[in-house]
CSV table of N, CA, C and O in Angstrom, one decimal:
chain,number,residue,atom,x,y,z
V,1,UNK,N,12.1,-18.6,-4.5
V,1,UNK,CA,13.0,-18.5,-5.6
V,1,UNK,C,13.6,-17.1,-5.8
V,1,UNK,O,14.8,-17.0,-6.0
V,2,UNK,N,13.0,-16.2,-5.7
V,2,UNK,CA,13.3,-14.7,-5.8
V,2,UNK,C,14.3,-14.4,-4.7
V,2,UNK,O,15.3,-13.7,-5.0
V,3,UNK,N,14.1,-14.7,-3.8
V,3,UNK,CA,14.7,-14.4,-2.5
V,3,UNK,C,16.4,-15.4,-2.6
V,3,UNK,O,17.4,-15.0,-2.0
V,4,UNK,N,16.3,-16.3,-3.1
V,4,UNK,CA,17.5,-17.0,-3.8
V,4,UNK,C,18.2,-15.7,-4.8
V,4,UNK,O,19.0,-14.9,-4.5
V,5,UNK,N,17.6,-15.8,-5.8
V,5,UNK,CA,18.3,-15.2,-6.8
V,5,UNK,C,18.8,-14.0,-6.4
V,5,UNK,O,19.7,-13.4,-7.0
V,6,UNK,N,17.9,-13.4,-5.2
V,6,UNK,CA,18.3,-11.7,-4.8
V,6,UNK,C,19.5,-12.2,-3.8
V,6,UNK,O,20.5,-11.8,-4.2
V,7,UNK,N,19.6,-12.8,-2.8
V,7,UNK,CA,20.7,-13.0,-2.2
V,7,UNK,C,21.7,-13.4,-2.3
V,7,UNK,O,22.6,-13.2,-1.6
V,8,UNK,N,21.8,-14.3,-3.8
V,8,UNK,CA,22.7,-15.0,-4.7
V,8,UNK,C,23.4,-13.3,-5.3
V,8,UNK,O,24.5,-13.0,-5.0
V,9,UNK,N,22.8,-12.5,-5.9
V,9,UNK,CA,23.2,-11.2,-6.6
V,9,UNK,C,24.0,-10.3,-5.2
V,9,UNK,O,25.2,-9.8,-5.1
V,10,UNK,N,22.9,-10.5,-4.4
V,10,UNK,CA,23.8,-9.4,-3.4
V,10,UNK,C,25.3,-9.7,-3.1
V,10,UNK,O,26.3,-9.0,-3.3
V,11,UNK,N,25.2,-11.3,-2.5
V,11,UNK,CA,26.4,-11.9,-1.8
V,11,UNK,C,27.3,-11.6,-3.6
V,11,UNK,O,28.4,-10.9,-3.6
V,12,UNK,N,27.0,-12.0,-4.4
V,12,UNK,CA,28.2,-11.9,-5.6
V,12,UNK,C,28.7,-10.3,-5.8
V,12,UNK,O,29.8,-10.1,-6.4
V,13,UNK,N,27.8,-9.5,-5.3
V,13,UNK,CA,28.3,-8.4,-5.1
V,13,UNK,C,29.0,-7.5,-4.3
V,13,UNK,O,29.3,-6.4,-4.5
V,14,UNK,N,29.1,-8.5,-3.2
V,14,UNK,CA,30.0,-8.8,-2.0
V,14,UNK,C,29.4,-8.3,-0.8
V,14,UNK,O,29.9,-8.3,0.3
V,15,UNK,N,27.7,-7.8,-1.1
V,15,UNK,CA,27.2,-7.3,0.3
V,15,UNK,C,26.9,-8.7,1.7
V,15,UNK,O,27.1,-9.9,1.4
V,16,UNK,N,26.6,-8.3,2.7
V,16,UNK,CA,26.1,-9.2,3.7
V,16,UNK,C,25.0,-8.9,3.9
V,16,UNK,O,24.6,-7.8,4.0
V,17,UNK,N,23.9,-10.3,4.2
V,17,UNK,CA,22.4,-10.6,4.5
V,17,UNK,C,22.5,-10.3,5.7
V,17,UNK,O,23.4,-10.7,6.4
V,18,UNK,N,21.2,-9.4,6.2
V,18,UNK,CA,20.8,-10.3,7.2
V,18,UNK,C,19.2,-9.9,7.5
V,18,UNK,O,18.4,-9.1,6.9
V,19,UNK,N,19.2,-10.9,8.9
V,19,UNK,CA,17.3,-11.4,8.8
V,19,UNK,C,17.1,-10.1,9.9
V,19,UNK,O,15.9,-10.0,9.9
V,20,UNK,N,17.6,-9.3,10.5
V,20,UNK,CA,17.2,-8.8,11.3
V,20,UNK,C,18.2,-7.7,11.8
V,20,UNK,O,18.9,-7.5,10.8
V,21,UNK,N,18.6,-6.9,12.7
V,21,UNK,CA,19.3,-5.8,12.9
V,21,UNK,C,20.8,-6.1,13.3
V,21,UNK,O,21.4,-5.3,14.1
V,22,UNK,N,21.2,-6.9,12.9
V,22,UNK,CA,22.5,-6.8,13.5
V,22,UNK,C,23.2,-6.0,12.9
V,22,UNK,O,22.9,-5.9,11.7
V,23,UNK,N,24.1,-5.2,13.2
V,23,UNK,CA,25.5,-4.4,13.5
V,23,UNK,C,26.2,-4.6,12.7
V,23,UNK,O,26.6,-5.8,13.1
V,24,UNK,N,27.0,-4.3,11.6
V,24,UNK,CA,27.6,-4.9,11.0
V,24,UNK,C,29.3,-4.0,10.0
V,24,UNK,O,28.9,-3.3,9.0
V,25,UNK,N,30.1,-4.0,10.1
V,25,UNK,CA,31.2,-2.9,9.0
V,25,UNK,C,30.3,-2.8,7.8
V,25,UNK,O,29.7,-3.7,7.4
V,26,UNK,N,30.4,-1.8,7.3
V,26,UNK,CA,30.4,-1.6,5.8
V,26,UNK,C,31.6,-2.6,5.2
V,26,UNK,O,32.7,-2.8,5.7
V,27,UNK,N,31.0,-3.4,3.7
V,27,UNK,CA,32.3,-4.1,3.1
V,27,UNK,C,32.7,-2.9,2.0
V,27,UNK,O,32.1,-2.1,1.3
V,28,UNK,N,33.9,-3.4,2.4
V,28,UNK,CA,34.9,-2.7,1.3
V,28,UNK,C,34.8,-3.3,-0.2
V,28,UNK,O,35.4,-4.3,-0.7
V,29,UNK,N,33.9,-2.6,-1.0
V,29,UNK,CA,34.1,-3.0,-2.6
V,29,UNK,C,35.0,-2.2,-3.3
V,29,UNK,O,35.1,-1.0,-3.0
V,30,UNK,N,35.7,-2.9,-4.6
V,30,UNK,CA,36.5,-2.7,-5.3
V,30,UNK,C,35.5,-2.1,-6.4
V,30,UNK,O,34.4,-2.6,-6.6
V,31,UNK,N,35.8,-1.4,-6.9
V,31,UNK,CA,34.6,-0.1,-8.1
V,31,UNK,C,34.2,-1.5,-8.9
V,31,UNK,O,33.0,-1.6,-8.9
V,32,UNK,N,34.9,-2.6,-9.6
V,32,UNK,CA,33.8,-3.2,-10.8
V,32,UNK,C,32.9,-4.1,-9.4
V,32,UNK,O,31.8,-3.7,-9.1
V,33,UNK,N,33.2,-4.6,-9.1
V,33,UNK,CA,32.1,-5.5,-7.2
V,33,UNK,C,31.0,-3.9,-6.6
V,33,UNK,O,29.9,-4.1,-6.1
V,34,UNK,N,31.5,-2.8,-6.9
V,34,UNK,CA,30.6,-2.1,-6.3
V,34,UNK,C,29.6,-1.6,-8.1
V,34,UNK,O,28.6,-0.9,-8.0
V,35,UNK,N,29.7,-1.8,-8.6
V,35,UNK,CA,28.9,-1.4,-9.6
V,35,UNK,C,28.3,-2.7,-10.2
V,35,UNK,O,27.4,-2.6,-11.0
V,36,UNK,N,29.0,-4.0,-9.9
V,36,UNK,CA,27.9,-5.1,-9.6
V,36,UNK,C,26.9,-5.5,-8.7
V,36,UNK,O,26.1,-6.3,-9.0
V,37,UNK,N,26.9,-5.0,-7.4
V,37,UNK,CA,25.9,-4.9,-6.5
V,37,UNK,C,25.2,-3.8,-7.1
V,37,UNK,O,24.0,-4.0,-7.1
V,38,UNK,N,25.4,-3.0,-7.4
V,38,UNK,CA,24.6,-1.6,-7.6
V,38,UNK,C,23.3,-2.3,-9.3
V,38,UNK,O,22.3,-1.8,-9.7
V,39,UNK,N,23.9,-3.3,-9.6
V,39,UNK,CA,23.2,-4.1,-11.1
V,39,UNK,C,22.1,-4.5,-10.7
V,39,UNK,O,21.2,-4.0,-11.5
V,40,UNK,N,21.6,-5.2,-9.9
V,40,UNK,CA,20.1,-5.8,-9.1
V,40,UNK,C,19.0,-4.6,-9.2
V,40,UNK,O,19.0,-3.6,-8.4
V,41,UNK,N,18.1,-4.6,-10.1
V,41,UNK,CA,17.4,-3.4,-9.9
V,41,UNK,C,16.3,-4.4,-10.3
V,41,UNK,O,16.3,-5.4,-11.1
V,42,UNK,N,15.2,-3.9,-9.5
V,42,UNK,CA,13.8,-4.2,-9.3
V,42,UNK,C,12.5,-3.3,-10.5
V,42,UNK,O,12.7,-2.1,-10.6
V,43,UNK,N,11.5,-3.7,-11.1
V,43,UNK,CA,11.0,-3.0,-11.2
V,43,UNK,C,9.5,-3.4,-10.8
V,43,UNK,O,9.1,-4.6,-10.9
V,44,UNK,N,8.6,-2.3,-10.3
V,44,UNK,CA,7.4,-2.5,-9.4
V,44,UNK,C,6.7,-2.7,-10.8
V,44,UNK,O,6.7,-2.2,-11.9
V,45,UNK,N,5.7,-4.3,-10.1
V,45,UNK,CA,4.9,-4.8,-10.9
V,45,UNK,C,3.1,-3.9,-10.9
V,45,UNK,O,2.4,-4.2,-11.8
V,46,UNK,N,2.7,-3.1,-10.1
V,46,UNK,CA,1.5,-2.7,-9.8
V,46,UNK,C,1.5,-1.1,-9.9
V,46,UNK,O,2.4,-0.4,-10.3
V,47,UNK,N,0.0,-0.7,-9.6
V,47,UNK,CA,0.1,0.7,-8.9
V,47,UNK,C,-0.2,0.9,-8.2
V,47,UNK,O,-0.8,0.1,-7.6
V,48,UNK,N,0.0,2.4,-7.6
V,48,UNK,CA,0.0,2.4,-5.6
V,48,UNK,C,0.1,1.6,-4.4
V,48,UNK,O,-0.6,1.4,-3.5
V,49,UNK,N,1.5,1.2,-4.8
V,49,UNK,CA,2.3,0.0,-4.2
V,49,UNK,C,2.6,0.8,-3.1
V,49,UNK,O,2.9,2.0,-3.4
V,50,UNK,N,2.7,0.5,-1.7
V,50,UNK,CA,3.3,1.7,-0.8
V,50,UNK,C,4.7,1.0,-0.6
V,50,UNK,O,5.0,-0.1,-0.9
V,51,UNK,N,5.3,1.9,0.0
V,51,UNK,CA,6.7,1.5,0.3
V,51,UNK,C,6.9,2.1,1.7
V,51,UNK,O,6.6,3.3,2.1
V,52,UNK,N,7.3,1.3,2.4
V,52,UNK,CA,7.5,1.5,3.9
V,52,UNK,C,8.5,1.8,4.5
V,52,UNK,O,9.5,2.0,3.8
V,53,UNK,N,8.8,1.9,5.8
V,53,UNK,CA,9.9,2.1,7.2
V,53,UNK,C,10.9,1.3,7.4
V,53,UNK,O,12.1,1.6,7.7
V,54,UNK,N,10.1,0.0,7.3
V,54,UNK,CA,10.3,-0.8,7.5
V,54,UNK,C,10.2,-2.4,7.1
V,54,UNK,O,10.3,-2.3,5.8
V,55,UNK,N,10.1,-3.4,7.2
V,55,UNK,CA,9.9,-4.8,7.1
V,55,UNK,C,8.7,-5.4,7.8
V,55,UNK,O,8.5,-6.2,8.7
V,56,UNK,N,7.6,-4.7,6.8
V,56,UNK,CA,6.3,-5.8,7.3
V,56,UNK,C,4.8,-4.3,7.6
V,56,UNK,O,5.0,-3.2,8.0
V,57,UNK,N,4.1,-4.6,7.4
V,57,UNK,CA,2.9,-4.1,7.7
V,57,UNK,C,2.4,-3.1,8.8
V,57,UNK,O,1.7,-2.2,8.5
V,58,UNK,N,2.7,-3.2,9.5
V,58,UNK,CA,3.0,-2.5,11.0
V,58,UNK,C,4.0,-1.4,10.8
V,58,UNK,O,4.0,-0.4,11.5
V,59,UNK,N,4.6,-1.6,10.0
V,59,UNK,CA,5.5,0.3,9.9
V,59,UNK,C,4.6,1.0,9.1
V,59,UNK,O,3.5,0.8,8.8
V,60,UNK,N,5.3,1.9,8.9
V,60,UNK,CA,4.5,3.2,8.5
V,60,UNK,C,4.9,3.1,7.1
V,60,UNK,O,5.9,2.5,6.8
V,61,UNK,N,3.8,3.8,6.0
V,61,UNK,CA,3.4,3.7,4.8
V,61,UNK,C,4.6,5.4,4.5
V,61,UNK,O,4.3,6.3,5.3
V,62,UNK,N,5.5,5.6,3.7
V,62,UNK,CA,6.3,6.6,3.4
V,62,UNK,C,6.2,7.0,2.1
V,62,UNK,O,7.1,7.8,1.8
V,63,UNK,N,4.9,6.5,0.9
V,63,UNK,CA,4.6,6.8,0.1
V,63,UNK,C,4.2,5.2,-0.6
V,63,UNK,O,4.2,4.0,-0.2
V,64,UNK,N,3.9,5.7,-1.8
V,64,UNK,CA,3.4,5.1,-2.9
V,64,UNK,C,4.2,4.8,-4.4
V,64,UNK,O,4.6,5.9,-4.8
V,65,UNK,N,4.5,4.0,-5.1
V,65,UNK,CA,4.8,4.1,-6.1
V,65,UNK,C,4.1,3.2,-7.4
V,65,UNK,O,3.4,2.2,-7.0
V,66,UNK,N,4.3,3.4,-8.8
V,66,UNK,CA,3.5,2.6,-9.9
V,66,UNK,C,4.5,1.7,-10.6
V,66,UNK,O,5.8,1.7,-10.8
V,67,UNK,N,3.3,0.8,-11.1
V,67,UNK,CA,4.0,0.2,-12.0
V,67,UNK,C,5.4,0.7,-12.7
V,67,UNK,O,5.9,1.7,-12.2
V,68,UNK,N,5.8,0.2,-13.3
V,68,UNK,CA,7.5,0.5,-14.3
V,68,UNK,C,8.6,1.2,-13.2
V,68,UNK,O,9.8,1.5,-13.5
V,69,UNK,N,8.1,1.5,-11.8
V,69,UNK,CA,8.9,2.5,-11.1
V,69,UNK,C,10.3,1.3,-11.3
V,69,UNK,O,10.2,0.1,-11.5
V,70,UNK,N,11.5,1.9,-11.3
V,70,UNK,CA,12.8,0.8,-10.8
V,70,UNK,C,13.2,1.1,-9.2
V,70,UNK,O,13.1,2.1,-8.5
V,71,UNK,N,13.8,-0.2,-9.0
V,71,UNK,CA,14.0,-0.5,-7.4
V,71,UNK,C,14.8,-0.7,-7.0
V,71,UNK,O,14.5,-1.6,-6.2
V,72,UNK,N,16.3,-0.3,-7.0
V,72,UNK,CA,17.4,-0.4,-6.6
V,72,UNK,C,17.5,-1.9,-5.1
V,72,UNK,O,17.3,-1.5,-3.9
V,73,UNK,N,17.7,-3.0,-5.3
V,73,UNK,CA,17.5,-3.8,-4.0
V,73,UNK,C,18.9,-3.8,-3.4
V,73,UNK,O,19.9,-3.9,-4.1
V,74,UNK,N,19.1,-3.8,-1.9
V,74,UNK,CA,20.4,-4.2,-1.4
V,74,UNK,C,20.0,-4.7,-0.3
V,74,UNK,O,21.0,-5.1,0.3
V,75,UNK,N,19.1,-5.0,0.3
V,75,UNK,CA,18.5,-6.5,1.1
V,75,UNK,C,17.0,-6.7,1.3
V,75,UNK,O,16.0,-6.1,1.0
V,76,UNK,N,17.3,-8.0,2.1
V,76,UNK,CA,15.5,-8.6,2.8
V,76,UNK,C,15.6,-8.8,3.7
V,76,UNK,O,16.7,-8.9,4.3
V,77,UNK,N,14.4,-9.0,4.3
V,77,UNK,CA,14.0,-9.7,5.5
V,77,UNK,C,12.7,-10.2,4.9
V,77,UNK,O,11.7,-9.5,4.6
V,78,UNK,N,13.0,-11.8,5.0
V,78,UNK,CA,11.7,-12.6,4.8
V,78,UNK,C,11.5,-12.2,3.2
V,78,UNK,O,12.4,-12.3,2.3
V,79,UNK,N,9.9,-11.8,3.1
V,79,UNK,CA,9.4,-11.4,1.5
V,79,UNK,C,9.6,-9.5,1.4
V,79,UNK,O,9.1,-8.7,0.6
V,80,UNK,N,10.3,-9.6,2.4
V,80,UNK,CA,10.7,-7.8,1.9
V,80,UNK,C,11.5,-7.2,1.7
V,80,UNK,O,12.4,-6.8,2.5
V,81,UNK,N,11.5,-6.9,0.4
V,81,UNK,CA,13.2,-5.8,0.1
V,81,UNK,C,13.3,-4.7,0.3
V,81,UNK,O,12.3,-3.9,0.2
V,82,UNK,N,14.5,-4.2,0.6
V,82,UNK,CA,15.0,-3.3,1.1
V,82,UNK,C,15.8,-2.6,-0.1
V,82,UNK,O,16.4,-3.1,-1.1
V,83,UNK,N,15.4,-1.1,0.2
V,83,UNK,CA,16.3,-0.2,-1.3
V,83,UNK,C,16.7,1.2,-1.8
V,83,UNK,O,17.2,2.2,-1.2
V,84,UNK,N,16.4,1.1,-2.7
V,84,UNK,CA,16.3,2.6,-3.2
V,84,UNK,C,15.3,2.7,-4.3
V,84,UNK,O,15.3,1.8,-5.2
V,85,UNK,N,14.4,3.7,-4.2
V,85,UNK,CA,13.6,3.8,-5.7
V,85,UNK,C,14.3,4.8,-6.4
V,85,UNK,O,14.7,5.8,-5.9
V,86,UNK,N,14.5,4.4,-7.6
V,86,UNK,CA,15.5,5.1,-8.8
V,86,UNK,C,15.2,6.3,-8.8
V,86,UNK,O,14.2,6.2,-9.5
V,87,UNK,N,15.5,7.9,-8.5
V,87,UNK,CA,15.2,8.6,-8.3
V,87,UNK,C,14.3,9.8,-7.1
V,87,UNK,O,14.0,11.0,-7.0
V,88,UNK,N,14.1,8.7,-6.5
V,88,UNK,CA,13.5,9.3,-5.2
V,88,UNK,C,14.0,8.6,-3.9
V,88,UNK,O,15.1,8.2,-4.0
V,89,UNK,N,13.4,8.4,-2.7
V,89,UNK,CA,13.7,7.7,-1.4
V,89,UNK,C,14.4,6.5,-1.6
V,89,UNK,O,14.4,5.6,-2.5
V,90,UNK,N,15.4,6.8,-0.3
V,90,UNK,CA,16.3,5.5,-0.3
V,90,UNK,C,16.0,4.9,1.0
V,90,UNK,O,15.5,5.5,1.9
V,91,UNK,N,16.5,3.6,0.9
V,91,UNK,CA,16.4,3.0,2.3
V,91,UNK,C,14.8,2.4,3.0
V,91,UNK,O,14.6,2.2,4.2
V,92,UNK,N,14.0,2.2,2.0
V,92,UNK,CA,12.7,1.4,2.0
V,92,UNK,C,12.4,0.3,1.6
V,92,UNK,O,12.9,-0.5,0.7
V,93,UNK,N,11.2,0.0,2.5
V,93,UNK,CA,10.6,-1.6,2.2
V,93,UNK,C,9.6,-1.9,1.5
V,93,UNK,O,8.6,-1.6,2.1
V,94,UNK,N,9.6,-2.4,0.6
V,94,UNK,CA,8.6,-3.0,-0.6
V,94,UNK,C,7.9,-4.8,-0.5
V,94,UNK,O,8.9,-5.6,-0.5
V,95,UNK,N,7.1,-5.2,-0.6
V,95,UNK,CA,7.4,-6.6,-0.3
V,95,UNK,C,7.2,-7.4,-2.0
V,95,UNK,O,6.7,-6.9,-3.0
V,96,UNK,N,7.8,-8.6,-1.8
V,96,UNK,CA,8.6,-8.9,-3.1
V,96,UNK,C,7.4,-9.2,-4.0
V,96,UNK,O,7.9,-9.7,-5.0
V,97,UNK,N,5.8,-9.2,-4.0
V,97,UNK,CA,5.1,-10.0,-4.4
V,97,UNK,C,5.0,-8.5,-5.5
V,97,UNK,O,4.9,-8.6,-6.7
V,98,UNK,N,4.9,-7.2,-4.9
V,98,UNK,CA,5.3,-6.1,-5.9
V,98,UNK,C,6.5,-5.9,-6.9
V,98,UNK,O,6.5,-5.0,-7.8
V,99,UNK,N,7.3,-6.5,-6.8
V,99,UNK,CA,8.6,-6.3,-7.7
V,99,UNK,C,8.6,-7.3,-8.4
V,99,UNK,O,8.3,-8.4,-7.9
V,100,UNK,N,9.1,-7.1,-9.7
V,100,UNK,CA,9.7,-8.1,-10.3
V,100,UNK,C,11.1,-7.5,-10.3
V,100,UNK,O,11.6,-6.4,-10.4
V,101,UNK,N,11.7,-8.8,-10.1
V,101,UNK,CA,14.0,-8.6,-10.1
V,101,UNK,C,14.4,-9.6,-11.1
V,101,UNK,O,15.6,-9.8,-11.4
């Protein structure tokens, strides 16, 4: 269900999914479409949740974050989102059973 509602937000935000690396243009958002994608924010349910490289267990651990942190989401793969933490690293993987969105 999460994984619904986060793809349902992204796509209304005009970004594109995907399950794995494909290649893709940047989309062109219009400023109120880009400041509704930028609306999806996560916040971590736990503490010393690691946040990773990548998508899944096998990448490398790139820190830790707690409870209340927020989570900027702009994709998944599978149970993992992909993001920004609200003031620190961008472009990490969290898996969704830590976030609430």
């Amino acid at each position: 269900m999460k994984k619904r509602i986060l793809a349902a937000a992204l796509l209304v935000g005009g970004l594109t999914l995907t399950a794995g690396p494909v290649a893709q243009a940047a989309p062109q958002l219009a400023p109120s479409a880009a400041a509704e994608a930028q609306a999806l924010v996560c916040t971590v349910n736990d503490n010393g949740v690691n946040f990773r490289g990548g998508p899944g267990t096998h990448h490398p651990v790139l820190g830790q974050v707690n409870r209340g942190q927020q989570f900027a989401a702009r994709n998944y793969d599978g149970r993992w989102i992909m993001g920004d933490i609200v003031g620190g690293r961008t472009g990490v993987w969290i898996h969704d059973a830590y976030l609430d969105c």
